[in-house]
Short mmCIF file of C-alpha atoms in Angstrom, two decimals:
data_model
loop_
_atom_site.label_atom_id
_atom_site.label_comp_id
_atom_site.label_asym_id
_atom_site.label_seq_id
_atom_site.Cartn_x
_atom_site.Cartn_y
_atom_site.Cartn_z
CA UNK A 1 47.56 -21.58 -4.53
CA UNK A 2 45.90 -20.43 -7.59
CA UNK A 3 42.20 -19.71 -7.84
CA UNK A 4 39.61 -21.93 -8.44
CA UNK A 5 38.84 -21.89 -11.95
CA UNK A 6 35.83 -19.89 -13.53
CA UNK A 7 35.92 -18.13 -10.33
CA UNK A 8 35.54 -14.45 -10.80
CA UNK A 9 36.35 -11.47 -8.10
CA UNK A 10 33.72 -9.27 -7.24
CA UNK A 11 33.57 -5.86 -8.99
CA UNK A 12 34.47 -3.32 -6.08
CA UNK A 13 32.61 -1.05 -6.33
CA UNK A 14 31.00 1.53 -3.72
CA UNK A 15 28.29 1.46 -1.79
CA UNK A 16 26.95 4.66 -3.63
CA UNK A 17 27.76 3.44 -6.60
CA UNK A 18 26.30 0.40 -5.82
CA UNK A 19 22.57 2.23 -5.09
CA UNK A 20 22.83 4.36 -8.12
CA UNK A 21 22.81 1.11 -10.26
CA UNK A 22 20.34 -0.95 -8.48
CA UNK A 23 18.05 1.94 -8.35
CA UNK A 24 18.24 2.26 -12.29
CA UNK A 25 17.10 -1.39 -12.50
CA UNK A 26 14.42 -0.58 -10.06
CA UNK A 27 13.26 2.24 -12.18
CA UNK A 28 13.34 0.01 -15.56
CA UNK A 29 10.96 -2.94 -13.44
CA UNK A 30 8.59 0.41 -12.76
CA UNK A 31 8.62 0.95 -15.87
CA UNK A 32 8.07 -2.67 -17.21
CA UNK A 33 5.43 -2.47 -15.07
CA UNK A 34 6.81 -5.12 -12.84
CA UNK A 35 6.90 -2.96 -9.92
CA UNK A 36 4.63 -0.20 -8.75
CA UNK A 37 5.47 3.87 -8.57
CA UNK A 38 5.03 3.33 -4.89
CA UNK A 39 7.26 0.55 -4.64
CA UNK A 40 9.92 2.13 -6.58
CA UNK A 41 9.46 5.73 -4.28
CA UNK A 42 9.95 2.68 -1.46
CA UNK A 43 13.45 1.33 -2.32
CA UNK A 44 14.76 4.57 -3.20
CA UNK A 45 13.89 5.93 -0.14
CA UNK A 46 15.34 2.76 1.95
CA UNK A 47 18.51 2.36 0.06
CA UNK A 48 19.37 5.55 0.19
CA UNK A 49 19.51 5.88 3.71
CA UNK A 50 21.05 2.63 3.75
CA UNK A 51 24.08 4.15 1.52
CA UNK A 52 24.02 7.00 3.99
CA UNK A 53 24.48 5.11 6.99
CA UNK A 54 26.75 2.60 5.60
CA UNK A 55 29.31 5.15 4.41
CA UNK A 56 28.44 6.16 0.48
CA UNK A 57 31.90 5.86 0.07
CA UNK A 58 32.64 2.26 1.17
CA UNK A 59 32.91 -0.50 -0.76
CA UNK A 60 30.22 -2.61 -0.71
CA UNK A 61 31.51 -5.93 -0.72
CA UNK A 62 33.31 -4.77 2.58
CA UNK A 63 30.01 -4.90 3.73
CA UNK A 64 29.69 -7.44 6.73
CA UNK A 65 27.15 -8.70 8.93
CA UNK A 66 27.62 -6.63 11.87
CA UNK A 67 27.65 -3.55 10.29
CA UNK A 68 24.65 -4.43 8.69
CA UNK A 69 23.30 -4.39 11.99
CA UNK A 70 24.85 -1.44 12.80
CA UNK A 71 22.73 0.40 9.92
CA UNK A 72 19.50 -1.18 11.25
CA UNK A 73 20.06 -0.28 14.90
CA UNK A 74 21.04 3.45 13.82
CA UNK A 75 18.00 3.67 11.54
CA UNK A 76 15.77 2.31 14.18
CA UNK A 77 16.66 5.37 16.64
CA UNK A 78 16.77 7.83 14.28
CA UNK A 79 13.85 10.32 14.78
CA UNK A 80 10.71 9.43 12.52
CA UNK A 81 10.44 12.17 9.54
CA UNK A 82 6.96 12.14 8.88
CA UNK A 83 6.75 13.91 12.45
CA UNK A 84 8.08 17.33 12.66
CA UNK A 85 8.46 17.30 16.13
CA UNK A 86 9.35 14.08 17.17
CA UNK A 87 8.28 13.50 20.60
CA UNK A 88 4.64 14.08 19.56
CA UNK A 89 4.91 10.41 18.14
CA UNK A 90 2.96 7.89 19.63
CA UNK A 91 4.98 4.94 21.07
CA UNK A 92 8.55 6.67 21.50
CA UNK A 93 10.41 9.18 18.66
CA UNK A 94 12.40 6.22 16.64
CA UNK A 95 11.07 3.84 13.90
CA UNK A 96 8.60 1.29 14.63
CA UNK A 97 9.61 -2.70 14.24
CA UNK A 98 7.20 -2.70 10.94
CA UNK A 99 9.40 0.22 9.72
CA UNK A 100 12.37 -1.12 10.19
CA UNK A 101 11.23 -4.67 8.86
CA UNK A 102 10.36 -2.23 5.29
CA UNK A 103 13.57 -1.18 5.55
CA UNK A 104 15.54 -4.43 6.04
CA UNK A 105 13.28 -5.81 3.32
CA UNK A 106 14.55 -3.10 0.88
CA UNK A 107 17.93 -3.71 1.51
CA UNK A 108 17.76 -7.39 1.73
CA UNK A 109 16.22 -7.27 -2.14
CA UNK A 110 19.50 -4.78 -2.65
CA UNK A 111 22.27 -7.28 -1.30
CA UNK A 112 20.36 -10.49 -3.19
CA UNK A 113 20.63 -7.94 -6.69
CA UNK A 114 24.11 -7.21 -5.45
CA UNK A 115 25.02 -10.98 -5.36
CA UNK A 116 23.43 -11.71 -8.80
CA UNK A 117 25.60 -8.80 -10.16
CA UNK A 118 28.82 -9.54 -8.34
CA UNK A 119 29.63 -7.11 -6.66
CA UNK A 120 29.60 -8.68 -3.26
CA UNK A 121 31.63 -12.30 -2.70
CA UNK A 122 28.55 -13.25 -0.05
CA UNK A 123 25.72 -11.60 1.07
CA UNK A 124 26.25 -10.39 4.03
CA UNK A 125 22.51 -10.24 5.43
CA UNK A 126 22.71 -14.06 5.95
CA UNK A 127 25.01 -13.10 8.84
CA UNK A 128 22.56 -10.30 10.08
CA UNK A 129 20.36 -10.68 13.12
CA UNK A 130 17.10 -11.99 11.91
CA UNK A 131 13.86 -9.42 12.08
CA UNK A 132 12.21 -8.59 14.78
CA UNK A 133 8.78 -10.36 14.98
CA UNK A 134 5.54 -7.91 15.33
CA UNK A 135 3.07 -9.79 15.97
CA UNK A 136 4.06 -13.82 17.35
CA UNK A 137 2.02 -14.97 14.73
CA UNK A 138 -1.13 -13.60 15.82
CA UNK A 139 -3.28 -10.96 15.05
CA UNK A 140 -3.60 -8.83 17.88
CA UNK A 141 -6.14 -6.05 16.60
CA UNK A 142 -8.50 -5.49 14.11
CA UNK A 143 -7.16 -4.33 11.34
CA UNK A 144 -10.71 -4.23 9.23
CA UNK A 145 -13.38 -1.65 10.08
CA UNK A 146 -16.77 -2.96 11.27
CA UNK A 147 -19.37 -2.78 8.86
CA UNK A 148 -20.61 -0.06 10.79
CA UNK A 149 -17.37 2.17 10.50
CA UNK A 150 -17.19 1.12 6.88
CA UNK A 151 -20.46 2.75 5.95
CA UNK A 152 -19.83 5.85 8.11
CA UNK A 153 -16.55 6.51 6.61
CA UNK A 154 -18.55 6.06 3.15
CA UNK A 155 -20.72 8.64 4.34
CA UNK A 156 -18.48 11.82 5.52
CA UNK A 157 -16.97 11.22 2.51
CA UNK A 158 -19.49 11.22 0.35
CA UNK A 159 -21.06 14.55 2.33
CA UNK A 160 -20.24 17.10 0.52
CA UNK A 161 -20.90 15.84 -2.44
CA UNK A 162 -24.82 15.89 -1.01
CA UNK A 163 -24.58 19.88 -0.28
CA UNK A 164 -24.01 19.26 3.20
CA UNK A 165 -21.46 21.13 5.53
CA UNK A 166 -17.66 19.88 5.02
CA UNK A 167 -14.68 21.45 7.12
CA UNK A 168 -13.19 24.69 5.84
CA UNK A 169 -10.19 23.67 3.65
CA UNK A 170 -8.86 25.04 0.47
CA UNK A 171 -9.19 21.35 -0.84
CA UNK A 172 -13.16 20.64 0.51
CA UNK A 173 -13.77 21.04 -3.92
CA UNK A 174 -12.03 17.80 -3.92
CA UNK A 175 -14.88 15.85 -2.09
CA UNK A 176 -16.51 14.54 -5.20
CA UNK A 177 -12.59 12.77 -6.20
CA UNK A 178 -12.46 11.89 -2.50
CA UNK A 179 -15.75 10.28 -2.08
CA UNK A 180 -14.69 8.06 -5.47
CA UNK A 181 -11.67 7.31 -3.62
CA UNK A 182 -13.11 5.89 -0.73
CA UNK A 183 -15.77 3.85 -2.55
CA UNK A 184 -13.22 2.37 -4.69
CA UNK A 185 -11.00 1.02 -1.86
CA UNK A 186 -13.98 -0.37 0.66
CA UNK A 187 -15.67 -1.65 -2.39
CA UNK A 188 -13.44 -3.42 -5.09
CA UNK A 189 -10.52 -3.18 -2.59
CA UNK A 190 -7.39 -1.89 -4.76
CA UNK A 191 -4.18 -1.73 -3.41
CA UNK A 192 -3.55 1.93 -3.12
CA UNK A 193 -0.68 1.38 -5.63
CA UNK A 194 -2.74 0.38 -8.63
CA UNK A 195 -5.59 3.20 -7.56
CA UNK A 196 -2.95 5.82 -8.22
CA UNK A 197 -1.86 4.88 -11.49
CA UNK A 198 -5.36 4.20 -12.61
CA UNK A 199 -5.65 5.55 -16.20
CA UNK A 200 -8.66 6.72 -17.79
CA UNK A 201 -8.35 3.95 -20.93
CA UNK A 202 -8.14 1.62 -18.06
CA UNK A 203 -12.33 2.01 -17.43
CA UNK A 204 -14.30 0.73 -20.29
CA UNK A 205 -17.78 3.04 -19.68
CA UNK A 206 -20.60 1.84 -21.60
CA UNK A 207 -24.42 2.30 -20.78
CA UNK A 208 -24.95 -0.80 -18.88
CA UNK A 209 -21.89 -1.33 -17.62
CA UNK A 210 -18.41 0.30 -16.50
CA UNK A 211 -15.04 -2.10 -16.07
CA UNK A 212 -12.01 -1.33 -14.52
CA UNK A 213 -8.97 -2.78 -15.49
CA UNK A 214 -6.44 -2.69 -12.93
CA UNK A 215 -2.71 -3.07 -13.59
CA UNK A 216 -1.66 -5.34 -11.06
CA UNK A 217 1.70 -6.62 -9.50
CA UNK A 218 4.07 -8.21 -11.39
CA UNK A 219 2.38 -6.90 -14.48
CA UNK A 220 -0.70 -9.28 -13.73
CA UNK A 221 -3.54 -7.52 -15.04
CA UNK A 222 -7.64 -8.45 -13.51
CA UNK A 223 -10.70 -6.55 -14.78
CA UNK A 224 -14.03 -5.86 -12.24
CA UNK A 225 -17.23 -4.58 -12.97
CA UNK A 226 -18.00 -1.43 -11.16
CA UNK A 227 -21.70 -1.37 -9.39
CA UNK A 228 -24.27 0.96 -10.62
CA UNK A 229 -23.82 3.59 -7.36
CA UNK A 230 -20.03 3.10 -8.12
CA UNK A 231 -19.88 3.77 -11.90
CA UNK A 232 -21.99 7.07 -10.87
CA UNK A 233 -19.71 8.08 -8.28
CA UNK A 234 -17.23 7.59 -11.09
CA UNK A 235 -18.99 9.98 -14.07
CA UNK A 236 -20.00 12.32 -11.27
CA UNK A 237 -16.05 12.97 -10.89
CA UNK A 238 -15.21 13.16 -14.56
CA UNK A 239 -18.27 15.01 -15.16
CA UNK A 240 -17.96 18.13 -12.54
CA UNK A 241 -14.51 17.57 -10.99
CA UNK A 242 -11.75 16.15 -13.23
CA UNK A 243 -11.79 18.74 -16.00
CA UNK A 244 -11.33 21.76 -13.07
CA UNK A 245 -8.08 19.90 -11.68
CA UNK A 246 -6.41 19.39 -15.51
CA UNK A 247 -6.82 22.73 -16.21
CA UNK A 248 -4.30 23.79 -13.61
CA UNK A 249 -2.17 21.70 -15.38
CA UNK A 250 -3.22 21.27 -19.18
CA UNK A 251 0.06 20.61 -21.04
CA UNK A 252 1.28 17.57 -18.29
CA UNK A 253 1.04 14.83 -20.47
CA UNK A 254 0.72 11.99 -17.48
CA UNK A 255 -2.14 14.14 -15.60
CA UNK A 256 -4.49 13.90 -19.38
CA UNK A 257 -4.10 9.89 -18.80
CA UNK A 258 -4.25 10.07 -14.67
CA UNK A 259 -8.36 8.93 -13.09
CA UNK A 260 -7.25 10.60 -10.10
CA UNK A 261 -5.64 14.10 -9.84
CA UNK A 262 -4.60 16.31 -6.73
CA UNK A 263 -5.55 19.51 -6.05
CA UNK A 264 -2.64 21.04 -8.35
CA UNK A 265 -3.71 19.02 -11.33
CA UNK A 266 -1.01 16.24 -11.02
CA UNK A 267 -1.59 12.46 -10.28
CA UNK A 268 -2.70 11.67 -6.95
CA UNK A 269 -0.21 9.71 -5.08
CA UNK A 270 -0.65 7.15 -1.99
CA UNK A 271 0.10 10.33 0.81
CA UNK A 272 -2.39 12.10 -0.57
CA UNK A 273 -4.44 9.14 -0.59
CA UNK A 274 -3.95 8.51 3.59
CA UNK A 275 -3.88 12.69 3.88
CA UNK A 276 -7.89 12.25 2.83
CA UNK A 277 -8.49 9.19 4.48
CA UNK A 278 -7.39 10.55 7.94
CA UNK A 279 -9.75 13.91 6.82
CA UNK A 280 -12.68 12.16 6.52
CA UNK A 281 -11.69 9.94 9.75
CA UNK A 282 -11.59 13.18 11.68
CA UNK A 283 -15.22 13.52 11.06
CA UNK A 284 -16.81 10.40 11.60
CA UNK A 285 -18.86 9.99 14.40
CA UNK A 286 -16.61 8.92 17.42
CA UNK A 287 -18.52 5.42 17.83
CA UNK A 288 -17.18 4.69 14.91
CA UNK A 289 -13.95 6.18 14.56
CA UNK A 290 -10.93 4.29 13.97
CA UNK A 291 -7.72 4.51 11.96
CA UNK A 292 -8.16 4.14 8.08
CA UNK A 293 -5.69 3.30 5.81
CA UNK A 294 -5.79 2.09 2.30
CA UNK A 295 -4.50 -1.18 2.99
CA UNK A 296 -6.53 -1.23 5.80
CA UNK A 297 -9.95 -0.64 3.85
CA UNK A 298 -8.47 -3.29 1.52
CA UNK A 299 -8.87 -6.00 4.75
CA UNK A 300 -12.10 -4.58 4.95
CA UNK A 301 -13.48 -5.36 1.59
CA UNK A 302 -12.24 -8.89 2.08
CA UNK A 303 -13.32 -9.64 5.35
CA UNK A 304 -17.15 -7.97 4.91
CA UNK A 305 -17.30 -9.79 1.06
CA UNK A 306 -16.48 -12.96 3.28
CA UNK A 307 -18.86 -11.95 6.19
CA UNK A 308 -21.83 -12.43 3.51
CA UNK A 309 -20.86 -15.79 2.77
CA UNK A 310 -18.94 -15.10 -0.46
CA UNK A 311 -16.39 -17.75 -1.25
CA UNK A 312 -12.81 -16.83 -0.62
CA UNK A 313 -11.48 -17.73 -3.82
CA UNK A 314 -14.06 -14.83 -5.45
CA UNK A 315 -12.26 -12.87 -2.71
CA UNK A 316 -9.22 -13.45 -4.24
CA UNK A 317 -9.95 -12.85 -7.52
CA UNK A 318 -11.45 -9.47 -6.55
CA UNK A 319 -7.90 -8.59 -4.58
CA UNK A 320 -5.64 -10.22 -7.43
CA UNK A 321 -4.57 -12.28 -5.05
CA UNK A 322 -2.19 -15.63 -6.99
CA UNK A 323 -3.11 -17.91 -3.86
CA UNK A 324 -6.35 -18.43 -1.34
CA UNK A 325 -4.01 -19.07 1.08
CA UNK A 326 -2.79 -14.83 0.82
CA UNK A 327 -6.52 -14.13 1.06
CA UNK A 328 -6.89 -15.73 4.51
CA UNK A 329 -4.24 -13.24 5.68
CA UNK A 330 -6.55 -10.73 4.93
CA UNK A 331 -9.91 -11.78 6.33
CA UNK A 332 -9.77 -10.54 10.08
CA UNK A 333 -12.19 -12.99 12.33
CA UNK A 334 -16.34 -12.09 11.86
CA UNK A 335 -17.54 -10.86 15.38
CA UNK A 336 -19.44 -13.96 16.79
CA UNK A 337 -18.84 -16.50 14.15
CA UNK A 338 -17.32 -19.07 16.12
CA UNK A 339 -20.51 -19.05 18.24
CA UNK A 340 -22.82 -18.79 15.22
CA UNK A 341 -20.82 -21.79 14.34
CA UNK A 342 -21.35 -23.67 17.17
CA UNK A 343 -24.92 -23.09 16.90
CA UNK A 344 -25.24 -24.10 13.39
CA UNK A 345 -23.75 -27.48 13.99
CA UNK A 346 -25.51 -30.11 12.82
CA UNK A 347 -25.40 -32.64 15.97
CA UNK A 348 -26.23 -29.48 18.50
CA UNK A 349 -30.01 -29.74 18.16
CA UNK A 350 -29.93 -34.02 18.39
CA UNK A 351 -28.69 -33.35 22.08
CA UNK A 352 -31.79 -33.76 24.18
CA UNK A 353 -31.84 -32.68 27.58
CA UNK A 354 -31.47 -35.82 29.81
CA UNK A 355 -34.73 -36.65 31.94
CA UNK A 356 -34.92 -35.70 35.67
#
């Protein structure tokens, strides 16, 4: 029978051919400023292992199901890179389910582009086995710092910068940039992807009062008012730090714009961002001592902002959050606040005690 009109074969194409194209539309987004650096760095990593393990030379839209599976299970086992040996990490040596989830999310977004494009007839990750769930729903740890950890981390941080002792490394000059870095994400609570491409024209610095413009998500833009401690932490760093790192690297046109530069002069990025955050963890007290990420001190801004009875949709504005409802994702529960609740009822002191 003949075809169905205006229907149009897929282009076959390979799957490394495939990559190479989506990847170029990634990069334009980046560039658009629809997507972050970090998100970019993300995909490419992710779908490049997916054209690795799906055969580079395949054609995609031969693509099915099952060996979409295939690609997940095999990247599940494979030995975690970020460990050099691999039995030293925690759990067991493959992937975890949240790494594996990143993964099947990039390559989910790389099948629906593939589909739009036409070079697939279906997607085939409708026929893949769903995700694996990580949680049921329900949070089963903290994923905020106390208050108390908060502050401490704030404090080994900021210690050098006070002319106390700091561990011998070649980077302990960087404590001034690393203290601002750690204020910025427990106080204004920045996703670590729009802290490192902070520009310098994106802080308005006047007298009274110092603004940060932050380039958010999807190109949605929000502007916050640094406080006073803040907004010194911030000229102490441009002041005594941030002209010693550009001069390692004076003719890099992106490190003259770059807030935040690493020890070789070029724009921090988000490793270096968790390399100082587990530093400074590694000398908090142990009471307080937990892990640290960015996205972690990010649940902590929101959740000790909310602990002092500021309104959730100020929360939200703060985190650029579109929706309330994303900002109760990132409020963990208040230590006793269901029983401070209870207590505060209105009815609870009307109940007398019953007569003998």
């Amino acid at each position: 029978p003949a075809a169905s009109e205006g229907y149009k074969r897929p282009e076959r194409i390979t799957v490394a051919e495939a990559a190479d194209r989506y990847l170029a539309s990634v990069a334009a987004q980046t560039l658009r400023g629809i997507l972050s650096p970090t998100t970019r760095r993300s995909y490419e990593r992710d779908v490049a292992e997916f054209a690795r393990l799906a055969g580079p030379a395949r054609v995609l839209d031969d693509v099915t199901g099952e060996d979409v599976d295939d690609v997940l299970l095999r990247y599940q086992t494979t030995p975690d890179g970020r460990y050099a040996d691999a039995s030293r990490k925690p759990g067991s040596t493959g992937r975890s389910a949240a790494t594996v989830n990143r993964f099947r999310q990039s390559v989910t977004r790389f099948f629906g582009h593939a589909a739009r494009e036409g070079w697939v007839q279906a997607d085939p990750m409708q026929w893949a086995a769903p995700p694996a769930r990580l949680r049921d729903g329900l949070r089963v740890a903290r994923t905020a710092l106390s208050a108390g950890s908060a502050a401490s981390l704030l404090e080994v941080s900021a210690a050098r910068a006070r002319g106390e002792p700091a561990v011998s490394r070649r980077d302990q000059d960087l404590q001034l940039r690393d203290r601002l870095v750690v204020a910025l994400l427990l106080v204004l609570g920045p996703r670590v992807s729009e802290l490192e491409r902070a520009n310098l024209d994106d802080f308005s610095r006047e007298p009274d009062q110092t603004r940060w413009r932050i380039q958010g998500k999807g190109g949605h833009v929000r502007t916050v008012t640094l406080s006073p401690p803040l907004a010194d932490a911030l000229e102490e760093y441009l002041a005594r730090l941030r002209p010693t790192l550009l001069a390692r690297r004076p003719d890099d046109p992106d490190a003259q714009r770059a807030l935040l530069l690493s020890w070789r002069g070029r724009r921090i990025d988000a490793q270096a961002v968790r390399g100082l955050l587990r530093r400074c963890v590694e000398r908090m007290p142990a009471q307080y001592r937990r892990e640290a990420t960015p996205h972690a001190l990010r649940h902590t801004t929101a959740t000790l902002l909310a602990a002092e009875g500021w309104d959730v949709k100020v929360v939200a504005e703060l985190l650029g959050h579109a929706s309330i409802a994303t900002t109760g994702v990132y409020l963990d529960r208040i230590e006793g606040e269901l029983a401070a609740a209870i207590r505060a009822h209105p009815l609870s002191a009307a109940l007398e005690p019953s007569e003998a």
